[in-house]
Amino acid sequence: MSEKILKKLQILADSAKYDVSCSSSGSKRKNTQRGLGNTNGMGICHSFTEDGRCVSLLKILLTNHCIYDCAYCVSRRSNDVQRVAFTVEEVVSLTMHFYRRNYIEGLFLSSGIFKNSDYTMERLVRIAKTLRTEHKFNGYIHLKTIPGASDELVREAGLYADRLSVNVELPTEQSLVKLAPEKNTADIVKPMSFIRHTIEENRQEIQLYKHAPAFVPAGQSTQMIIGASPESDWQIMQQADSLYKNFHLKRVYYSAYVPVQQDRRLPDLHSLPPVQRENRLYQTDWLLRFYGFSVNEIFNPSAPNLETDVDPKLAWALRNLHLFPVDINRADYEMILRIPGLGVKSAKKIVAGRKFHHLTLDHLRQFGVALNRARYFLICIGWNGYRRDWNAAEIKRQIIAGNTQSTQLSLF
């Protein structure tokens, strides 16, 4: 790999780290005496397939040049950073180089905007098309769809990419106007809507014609930046819920804002990223998608932000003690899912296991249930739940104390 390409990779992989919409985490694969190359963590990230398999991706920007001046973006036009760009051929070569050495299984490619949306999108499409048609690359490809790009280019991108994503950037249109005045919501929503309808049309085509080409088989996703604008958690999750329902997204990703440049419209440059808040939003997102909760159930009407000391499922249970304790040997699956400390897999094991014998706490331990939380909210053979003279505050105190104690014990 030439020094010039290596320098570009360092810059454009570093710029790409702010986009979290591929479930990424840093990865390093050092060289050995008999090995070839050294990724040194540059641009290698992890993503997860629908069946839970972890895959490594080359995660880069095509360029960090951008015509927009979005306040929250490290690549904003007014930011004093070194600007570089890959050519189409360089990205194809890098992808194949890393793939042949078993460093990656796919490509996550985003970009700043060169001179307009179509000009940039056309290059992203050419990269995916070249990999698929000329190099017969069958690895995973995730392309960022550039807002404002033509339907024709988005359609072509979907024929070569496994997943497309259009970042909504911020939770509300008001914040977008304030922090990214050159962008507009219509340009973001249009390709999301087009992708959704084309996916539905493609499913019908495949039912009629077995060999019809697949369009975005892994669906579409989006990302929201959290903490750069003043929206409450309730507003953020209302927007996420709307996106899931209107565009059938596979995922909404929440990215804790990292201060990159001083701007009076943004949090102080030395403020810490709201990582704990990001985590609580992901937990809430999980409750919406897999546990049957609605947004208005999760949030207390008098408190629009999630609690930081307990997870949102536990917070909901503490506000609704009249529904507990739940008899796991009799309750329906939907109610068992709402017991704090029980996941989807555990709930399914409970429903399946109780067909053969009455369940006890020992069975729940075998199922992997977090009993430090769950035992206050359930009844089973030999266990009658929490003390009836305890209120929500006391149960919360007991759970937090128990979590602290187990954390301390695990250190010794």
CSV table of C-alpha atoms in Angstrom, one decimal:
chain,number,residue,atom,x,y,z
A,1,MET,CA,0.0,0.0,0.0
A,2,SER,CA,1.5,3.4,-1.0
A,3,GLU,CA,2.2,6.1,1.5
A,4,LYS,CA,-0.3,8.4,-0.2
A,5,ILE,CA,-3.1,5.8,0.1
A,6,LEU,CA,-2.2,5.1,3.7
A,7,LYS,CA,-2.4,8.8,4.5
A,8,LYS,CA,-5.8,9.1,2.9
A,9,LEU,CA,-7.0,6.0,4.8
A,10,GLN,CA,-5.8,7.4,8.1
A,11,ILE,CA,-7.8,10.7,7.5
A,12,LEU,CA,-11.0,9.2,6.0
A,13,ALA,CA,-11.3,6.3,8.4
A,14,ASP,CA,-10.9,8.7,11.3
A,15,SER,CA,-13.7,10.9,9.9
A,16,ALA,CA,-16.0,7.9,9.4
A,17,LYS,CA,-15.9,7.0,13.1
A,18,TYR,CA,-18.6,9.5,13.9
A,19,ASP,CA,-21.1,7.5,11.8
A,20,VAL,CA,-22.3,4.7,14.1
A,21,SER,CA,-25.0,3.3,11.9
A,22,CYS,CA,-23.2,0.0,11.2
A,23,SER,CA,-23.0,-1.1,14.9
A,24,SER,CA,-19.3,-0.4,14.7
A,25,SER,CA,-16.5,-0.8,17.3
A,26,GLY,CA,-12.8,-0.4,16.8
A,27,SER,CA,-10.7,-3.4,15.7
A,28,LYS,CA,-7.0,-4.0,15.5
A,29,ARG,CA,-5.2,-6.8,13.6
A,30,LYS,CA,-1.5,-6.6,13.9
A,31,ASN,CA,0.9,-8.1,11.5
A,32,THR,CA,2.9,-11.3,12.3
A,33,GLN,CA,6.2,-12.4,10.8
A,34,ARG,CA,4.5,-14.4,8.1
A,35,GLY,CA,1.5,-12.2,7.7
A,36,LEU,CA,0.7,-9.6,5.0
A,37,GLY,CA,-0.2,-6.0,5.8
A,38,ASN,CA,-1.1,-4.3,9.1
A,39,THR,CA,-4.6,-2.7,9.5
A,40,ASN,CA,-3.6,-1.0,12.8
A,41,GLY,CA,-7.3,-0.5,13.4
A,42,MET,CA,-7.7,2.0,10.6
A,43,GLY,CA,-11.2,1.8,9.1
A,44,ILE,CA,-11.9,-1.7,10.5
A,45,CYS,CA,-15.2,-2.0,12.4
A,46,HIS,CA,-17.6,-4.6,13.5
A,47,SER,CA,-21.2,-5.0,12.4
A,48,PHE,CA,-23.8,-7.7,13.0
A,49,THR,CA,-25.9,-9.7,10.6
A,50,GLU,CA,-29.6,-10.4,11.2
A,51,ASP,CA,-28.7,-13.9,12.6
A,52,GLY,CA,-26.3,-12.3,15.1
A,53,ARG,CA,-23.1,-13.1,13.3
A,54,CYS,CA,-20.3,-10.5,13.7
A,55,VAL,CA,-18.7,-9.3,10.5
A,56,SER,CA,-15.7,-7.0,10.0
A,57,LEU,CA,-16.1,-4.0,7.6
A,58,LEU,CA,-13.9,-1.5,6.0
A,59,LYS,CA,-15.5,1.7,7.2
A,60,ILE,CA,-14.4,4.9,5.4
A,61,LEU,CA,-15.5,8.1,3.8
A,62,LEU,CA,-15.1,8.5,0.0
A,63,THR,CA,-14.1,12.1,0.9
A,64,ASN,CA,-14.1,14.5,3.8
A,65,HIS,CA,-14.6,17.5,1.5
A,66,CYS,CA,-18.2,18.8,1.9
A,67,ILE,CA,-20.2,21.7,0.4
A,68,TYR,CA,-22.3,21.9,3.6
A,69,ASP,CA,-21.5,23.7,6.8
A,70,CYS,CA,-23.4,21.6,9.4
A,71,ALA,CA,-22.4,22.8,12.8
A,72,TYR,CA,-22.1,19.4,14.4
A,73,CYS,CA,-20.0,17.7,11.6
A,74,VAL,CA,-16.2,17.4,11.7
A,75,SER,CA,-16.2,17.6,7.9
A,76,ARG,CA,-18.1,20.9,7.8
A,77,ARG,CA,-17.0,23.3,5.2
A,78,SER,CA,-15.7,25.9,7.6
A,79,ASN,CA,-13.7,23.4,9.7
A,80,ASP,CA,-9.9,23.7,9.3
A,81,VAL,CA,-9.0,20.1,8.5
A,82,GLN,CA,-6.9,18.4,5.8
A,83,ARG,CA,-9.2,17.5,2.9
A,84,VAL,CA,-8.6,14.4,0.9
A,85,ALA,CA,-10.6,12.1,-1.4
A,86,PHE,CA,-10.3,8.5,-2.7
A,87,THR,CA,-10.8,7.8,-6.3
A,88,VAL,CA,-13.3,5.0,-7.2
A,89,GLU,CA,-10.5,2.8,-8.2
A,90,GLU,CA,-8.7,3.3,-4.8
A,91,VAL,CA,-11.7,2.3,-2.7
A,92,VAL,CA,-12.2,-0.8,-4.9
A,93,SER,CA,-8.5,-1.7,-4.5
A,94,LEU,CA,-8.5,-1.1,-0.8
A,95,THR,CA,-11.6,-3.3,-0.3
A,96,MET,CA,-10.2,-6.2,-2.3
A,97,HIS,CA,-6.8,-5.8,-0.6
A,98,PHE,CA,-8.2,-6.1,2.9
A,99,TYR,CA,-10.7,-8.8,1.8
A,100,ARG,CA,-8.1,-11.1,0.3
A,101,ARG,CA,-6.1,-10.8,3.5
A,102,ASN,CA,-9.2,-11.8,5.6
A,103,TYR,CA,-9.2,-8.5,7.5
A,104,ILE,CA,-12.8,-7.7,6.4
A,105,GLU,CA,-15.9,-9.3,5.1
A,106,GLY,CA,-17.5,-6.1,3.7
A,107,LEU,CA,-17.5,-2.4,3.1
A,108,PHE,CA,-19.3,0.5,4.9
A,109,LEU,CA,-18.9,3.6,2.6
A,110,SER,CA,-20.1,7.1,3.3
A,111,SER,CA,-19.0,10.4,2.0
A,112,GLY,CA,-19.0,14.2,2.3
A,113,ILE,CA,-20.6,16.0,-0.6
A,114,PHE,CA,-18.2,16.9,-3.5
A,115,LYS,CA,-20.3,19.5,-5.4
A,116,ASN,CA,-23.8,18.1,-5.4
A,117,SER,CA,-25.7,15.0,-4.3
A,118,ASP,CA,-25.9,13.2,-7.7
A,119,TYR,CA,-22.2,13.7,-8.4
A,120,THR,CA,-21.3,12.1,-5.1
A,121,MET,CA,-23.9,9.4,-5.2
A,122,GLU,CA,-22.8,8.4,-8.7
A,123,ARG,CA,-19.3,7.6,-7.4
A,124,LEU,CA,-20.6,5.6,-4.5
A,125,VAL,CA,-22.7,3.5,-6.9
A,126,ARG,CA,-19.7,3.0,-9.3
A,127,ILE,CA,-17.7,1.6,-6.4
A,128,ALA,CA,-20.4,-0.9,-5.4
A,129,LYS,CA,-21.0,-1.8,-9.0
A,130,THR,CA,-17.3,-2.3,-9.8
A,131,LEU,CA,-16.9,-4.6,-6.8
A,132,ARG,CA,-19.9,-6.7,-7.7
A,133,THR,CA,-19.6,-7.0,-11.4
A,134,GLU,CA,-15.8,-6.8,-12.2
A,135,HIS,CA,-14.4,-8.3,-9.0
A,136,LYS,CA,-17.3,-10.7,-8.2
A,137,PHE,CA,-17.2,-9.4,-4.7
A,138,ASN,CA,-20.0,-11.0,-2.7
A,139,GLY,CA,-19.2,-9.5,0.7
A,140,TYR,CA,-21.5,-7.2,2.6
A,141,ILE,CA,-21.8,-3.6,1.3
A,142,HIS,CA,-23.5,-0.8,3.2
A,143,LEU,CA,-23.8,2.5,1.3
A,144,LYS,CA,-24.8,5.9,2.6
A,145,THR,CA,-27.6,7.4,0.4
A,146,ILE,CA,-26.9,11.1,-0.2
A,147,PRO,CA,-30.0,13.2,0.5
A,148,GLY,CA,-31.1,14.9,-2.7
A,149,ALA,CA,-29.8,12.2,-5.0
A,150,SER,CA,-32.0,11.1,-7.9
A,151,ASP,CA,-34.3,8.1,-7.6
A,152,GLU,CA,-32.4,6.5,-10.5
A,153,LEU,CA,-29.1,6.5,-8.6
A,154,VAL,CA,-30.8,5.3,-5.4
A,155,ARG,CA,-32.4,2.5,-7.3
A,156,GLU,CA,-29.1,1.4,-8.8
A,157,ALA,CA,-27.4,1.7,-5.5
A,158,GLY,CA,-29.9,-0.7,-4.0
A,159,LEU,CA,-29.2,-3.3,-6.6
A,160,TYR,CA,-25.5,-3.6,-5.5
A,161,ALA,CA,-25.7,-2.7,-1.8
A,162,ASP,CA,-27.0,-5.0,0.9
A,163,ARG,CA,-28.1,-2.0,3.0
A,164,LEU,CA,-28.7,1.7,2.3
A,165,SER,CA,-29.0,4.3,5.0
A,166,VAL,CA,-30.1,8.0,5.0
A,167,ASN,CA,-29.1,9.9,8.1
A,168,VAL,CA,-31.9,12.1,9.5
A,169,GLU,CA,-29.0,13.8,11.4
A,170,LEU,CA,-31.1,15.5,14.2
A,171,PRO,CA,-34.4,14.5,15.9
A,172,THR,CA,-36.5,17.5,14.8
A,173,GLU,CA,-36.8,19.8,11.7
A,174,GLN,CA,-36.3,22.8,14.0
A,175,SER,CA,-32.9,21.6,15.1
A,176,LEU,CA,-31.9,20.8,11.5
A,177,VAL,CA,-32.8,24.3,10.4
A,178,LYS,CA,-30.7,25.7,13.3
A,179,LEU,CA,-27.6,23.5,13.0
A,180,ALA,CA,-27.7,22.5,9.3
A,181,PRO,CA,-29.5,25.4,7.5
A,182,GLU,CA,-28.4,24.3,4.0
A,183,LYS,CA,-30.1,20.9,4.4
A,184,ASN,CA,-33.9,20.3,4.5
A,185,THR,CA,-36.1,17.5,5.8
A,186,ALA,CA,-37.7,16.9,2.4
A,187,ASP,CA,-34.4,15.8,0.8
A,188,ILE,CA,-33.9,13.3,3.6
A,189,VAL,CA,-37.4,11.9,3.7
A,190,LYS,CA,-37.7,11.5,-0.1
A,191,PRO,CA,-35.0,8.8,-0.6
A,192,MET,CA,-36.1,7.0,2.6
A,193,SER,CA,-39.7,6.8,1.2
A,194,PHE,CA,-38.4,5.7,-2.2
A,195,ILE,CA,-36.3,2.9,-0.7
A,196,ARG,CA,-39.2,1.6,1.4
A,197,HIS,CA,-41.6,1.5,-1.6
A,198,THR,CA,-38.9,-0.1,-3.9
A,199,ILE,CA,-38.2,-2.8,-1.3
A,200,GLU,CA,-41.9,-3.6,-1.2
A,201,GLU,CA,-42.1,-3.7,-5.0
A,202,ASN,CA,-39.0,-5.9,-5.1
A,203,ARG,CA,-40.6,-8.5,-2.7
A,204,GLN,CA,-43.5,-8.8,-5.1
A,205,GLU,CA,-41.2,-9.2,-8.1
A,206,ILE,CA,-39.3,-11.9,-6.4
A,207,GLN,CA,-42.5,-13.8,-5.6
A,208,LEU,CA,-43.4,-13.7,-9.3
A,209,TYR,CA,-39.9,-14.1,-10.8
A,210,LYS,CA,-37.6,-16.3,-8.8
A,211,HIS,CA,-34.4,-14.8,-10.3
A,212,ALA,CA,-35.4,-11.1,-10.1
A,213,PRO,CA,-32.5,-9.1,-8.7
A,214,ALA,CA,-32.8,-8.3,-5.0
A,215,PHE,CA,-33.1,-4.7,-3.9
A,216,VAL,CA,-31.4,-3.8,-0.5
A,217,PRO,CA,-31.9,-7.3,1.0
A,218,ALA,CA,-30.7,-6.0,4.4
A,219,GLY,CA,-33.1,-3.1,4.4
A,220,GLN,CA,-32.4,0.5,5.4
A,221,SER,CA,-31.3,2.3,8.5
A,222,THR,CA,-30.7,5.8,9.8
A,223,GLN,CA,-28.8,7.8,12.5
A,224,MET,CA,-29.7,10.6,14.9
A,225,ILE,CA,-27.1,12.7,16.7
A,226,ILE,CA,-28.0,13.0,20.4
A,227,GLY,CA,-27.0,15.9,22.6
A,228,ALA,CA,-26.1,18.5,19.9
A,229,SER,CA,-29.7,19.8,20.1
A,230,PRO,CA,-32.1,20.3,23.0
A,231,GLU,CA,-34.8,17.6,22.3
A,232,SER,CA,-35.9,15.5,25.2
A,233,ASP,CA,-35.7,11.7,25.2
A,234,TRP,CA,-39.4,11.5,24.6
A,235,GLN,CA,-39.1,13.7,21.5
A,236,ILE,CA,-36.2,11.5,20.2
A,237,MET,CA,-38.1,8.3,20.7
A,238,GLN,CA,-41.3,9.7,19.2
A,239,GLN,CA,-39.3,10.5,16.0
A,240,ALA,CA,-37.7,7.0,16.1
A,241,ASP,CA,-41.1,5.3,16.4
A,242,SER,CA,-42.4,7.4,13.5
A,243,LEU,CA,-39.4,6.4,11.4
A,244,TYR,CA,-39.9,2.7,12.1
A,245,LYS,CA,-43.6,2.9,11.3
A,246,ASN,CA,-43.4,5.1,8.2
A,247,PHE,CA,-40.3,3.7,6.5
A,248,HIS,CA,-40.0,0.2,8.0
A,249,LEU,CA,-36.4,0.8,9.0
A,250,LYS,CA,-34.2,-2.1,10.3
A,251,ARG,CA,-32.5,0.1,12.8
A,252,VAL,CA,-32.4,3.7,14.1
A,253,TYR,CA,-28.9,4.4,15.5
A,254,TYR,CA,-28.3,7.0,18.2
A,255,SER,CA,-24.9,8.7,18.2
A,256,ALA,CA,-23.8,10.7,21.3
A,257,TYR,CA,-22.6,14.1,20.0
A,258,VAL,CA,-18.9,14.5,20.3
A,259,PRO,CA,-17.8,18.2,20.4
A,260,VAL,CA,-15.5,18.8,17.4
A,261,GLN,CA,-15.5,22.6,17.0
A,262,GLN,CA,-16.5,25.6,19.1
A,263,ASP,CA,-19.9,27.0,18.0
A,264,ARG,CA,-22.3,29.0,20.1
A,265,ARG,CA,-25.2,26.8,18.8
A,266,LEU,CA,-23.6,23.7,20.2
A,267,PRO,CA,-22.6,22.4,23.7
A,268,ASP,CA,-19.3,23.5,25.0
A,269,LEU,CA,-16.2,22.1,23.3
A,270,HIS,CA,-15.0,20.5,26.6
A,271,SER,CA,-18.4,18.9,27.5
A,272,LEU,CA,-18.5,15.1,27.7
A,273,PRO,CA,-20.5,13.1,25.1
A,274,PRO,CA,-23.8,11.9,26.6
A,275,VAL,CA,-22.8,8.2,26.4
A,276,GLN,CA,-25.1,7.1,29.2
A,277,ARG,CA,-28.1,8.8,27.6
A,278,GLU,CA,-27.2,7.1,24.3
A,279,ASN,CA,-27.3,3.7,26.1
A,280,ARG,CA,-30.7,4.4,27.6
A,281,LEU,CA,-32.1,5.3,24.2
A,282,TYR,CA,-30.9,2.1,22.7
A,283,GLN,CA,-32.6,0.2,25.6
A,284,THR,CA,-35.8,2.1,24.9
A,285,ASP,CA,-35.5,1.3,21.2
A,286,TRP,CA,-35.2,-2.4,22.0
A,287,LEU,CA,-38.4,-2.2,24.1
A,288,LEU,CA,-40.3,-0.7,21.2
A,289,ARG,CA,-39.0,-3.3,18.6
A,290,PHE,CA,-39.0,-6.5,20.6
A,291,TYR,CA,-41.0,-6.1,23.8
A,292,GLY,CA,-44.3,-4.7,22.7
A,293,PHE,CA,-44.0,-1.3,24.5
A,294,SER,CA,-45.2,2.0,23.1
A,295,VAL,CA,-43.4,5.3,23.5
A,296,ASN,CA,-46.1,6.7,25.8
A,297,GLU,CA,-45.9,3.7,28.1
A,298,ILE,CA,-42.2,4.0,28.6
A,299,PHE,CA,-42.1,7.7,29.4
A,300,ASN,CA,-43.6,9.3,32.5
A,301,PRO,CA,-45.9,12.1,31.4
A,302,SER,CA,-44.3,14.5,34.0
A,303,ALA,CA,-40.7,13.5,33.0
A,304,PRO,CA,-39.8,13.6,29.3
A,305,ASN,CA,-36.2,12.2,29.9
A,306,LEU,CA,-35.2,8.7,30.8
A,307,GLU,CA,-33.9,7.9,34.2
A,308,THR,CA,-30.1,7.5,34.4
A,309,ASP,CA,-29.8,5.2,37.4
A,310,VAL,CA,-32.2,2.4,36.2
A,311,ASP,CA,-33.0,1.1,32.7
A,312,PRO,CA,-36.3,2.1,31.1
A,313,LYS,CA,-38.0,-1.3,31.5
A,314,LEU,CA,-37.3,-1.3,35.3
A,315,ALA,CA,-38.5,2.3,35.5
A,316,TRP,CA,-41.8,1.4,33.8
A,317,ALA,CA,-42.3,-1.6,36.2
A,318,LEU,CA,-41.7,0.6,39.3
A,319,ARG,CA,-44.3,3.0,38.0
A,320,ASN,CA,-46.8,0.1,37.5
A,321,LEU,CA,-46.4,-2.0,40.6
A,322,HIS,CA,-50.1,-2.8,40.4
A,323,LEU,CA,-49.4,-5.1,37.5
A,324,PHE,CA,-46.9,-7.2,39.6
A,325,PRO,CA,-45.9,-9.7,40.8
A,326,VAL,CA,-46.4,-11.9,37.7
A,327,ASP,CA,-46.9,-15.6,38.0
A,328,ILE,CA,-44.5,-17.0,35.4
A,329,ASN,CA,-46.3,-20.4,35.4
A,330,ARG,CA,-49.6,-18.8,34.3
A,331,ALA,CA,-49.1,-15.4,32.8
A,332,ASP,CA,-49.1,-14.9,29.0
A,333,TYR,CA,-45.9,-14.4,27.1
A,334,GLU,CA,-46.5,-10.6,26.5
A,335,MET,CA,-46.7,-10.0,30.3
A,336,ILE,CA,-43.7,-12.2,31.1
A,337,LEU,CA,-41.7,-10.1,28.6
A,338,ARG,CA,-42.4,-7.0,30.7
A,339,ILE,CA,-40.7,-8.4,33.9
A,340,PRO,CA,-37.4,-6.5,34.5
A,341,GLY,CA,-34.4,-8.8,34.1
A,342,LEU,CA,-36.0,-11.1,31.5
A,343,GLY,CA,-35.1,-11.0,27.9
A,344,VAL,CA,-36.9,-12.4,24.8
A,345,LYS,CA,-34.9,-15.7,24.9
A,346,SER,CA,-35.6,-16.1,28.6
A,347,ALA,CA,-39.3,-15.4,28.2
A,348,LYS,CA,-39.5,-18.0,25.4
A,349,LYS,CA,-37.7,-20.6,27.5
A,350,ILE,CA,-40.2,-19.9,30.4
A,351,VAL,CA,-43.2,-20.4,28.1
A,352,ALA,CA,-41.7,-23.6,26.7
A,353,GLY,CA,-40.4,-25.0,30.0
A,354,ARG,CA,-43.6,-24.6,32.0
A,355,LYS,CA,-45.4,-27.1,29.7
A,356,PHE,CA,-43.4,-29.9,31.3
A,357,HIS,CA,-43.1,-28.8,35.0
A,358,HIS,CA,-43.7,-25.9,37.3
A,359,LEU,CA,-40.8,-23.5,37.2
A,360,THR,CA,-38.7,-22.4,40.2
A,361,LEU,CA,-36.0,-19.8,40.8
A,362,ASP,CA,-33.4,-22.4,40.0
A,363,HIS,CA,-34.9,-22.9,36.5
A,364,LEU,CA,-34.8,-19.1,36.0
A,365,ARG,CA,-31.1,-19.1,36.9
A,366,GLN,CA,-30.5,-21.7,34.3
A,367,PHE,CA,-32.4,-19.6,31.7
A,368,GLY,CA,-30.1,-16.7,32.3
A,369,VAL,CA,-32.6,-14.5,34.1
A,370,ALA,CA,-31.2,-11.5,36.0
A,371,LEU,CA,-32.8,-12.4,39.3
A,372,ASN,CA,-31.3,-9.3,41.1
A,373,ARG,CA,-34.1,-7.4,39.3
A,374,ALA,CA,-36.6,-10.0,38.3
A,375,ARG,CA,-37.3,-11.5,41.7
A,376,TYR,CA,-39.1,-8.4,42.9
A,377,PHE,CA,-41.6,-8.7,40.0
A,378,LEU,CA,-42.5,-12.4,39.7
A,379,ILE,CA,-44.0,-15.4,41.5
A,380,CYS,CA,-42.9,-19.0,41.0
A,381,ILE,CA,-42.8,-22.2,42.9
A,382,GLY,CA,-41.1,-21.4,46.2
A,383,TRP,CA,-41.0,-17.6,45.7
A,384,ASN,CA,-43.8,-15.2,46.4
A,385,GLY,CA,-42.2,-12.0,45.2
A,386,TYR,CA,-41.1,-8.8,47.1
A,387,ARG,CA,-42.3,-7.7,50.5
A,388,ARG,CA,-45.7,-6.1,50.2
A,389,ASP,CA,-44.8,-3.3,52.6
A,390,TRP,CA,-42.1,-2.1,50.1
A,391,ASN,CA,-43.0,0.8,47.8
A,392,ALA,CA,-41.3,1.6,44.4
A,393,ALA,CA,-38.6,3.7,46.0
A,394,GLU,CA,-37.6,0.9,48.4
A,395,ILE,CA,-37.5,-1.7,45.6
A,396,LYS,CA,-35.4,0.6,43.5
A,397,ARG,CA,-33.0,1.2,46.4
A,398,GLN,CA,-32.7,-2.6,46.9
A,399,ILE,CA,-31.9,-3.2,43.3
A,400,ILE,CA,-29.4,-0.5,42.9
A,401,ALA,CA,-27.7,-1.6,46.2
A,402,GLY,CA,-27.6,-5.2,44.9
A,403,ASN,CA,-26.1,-4.2,41.6
A,404,THR,CA,-23.4,-2.2,43.3
A,405,GLN,CA,-22.6,-5.1,45.7
A,406,SER,CA,-22.3,-7.6,42.9
A,407,THR,CA,-20.1,-5.2,40.9
A,408,GLN,CA,-17.8,-4.8,43.9
A,409,LEU,CA,-17.6,-8.6,44.6
A,410,SER,CA,-16.7,-9.3,41.0
A,411,LEU,CA,-13.5,-7.3,41.4
A,412,PHE,CA,-12.1,-9.7,44.0
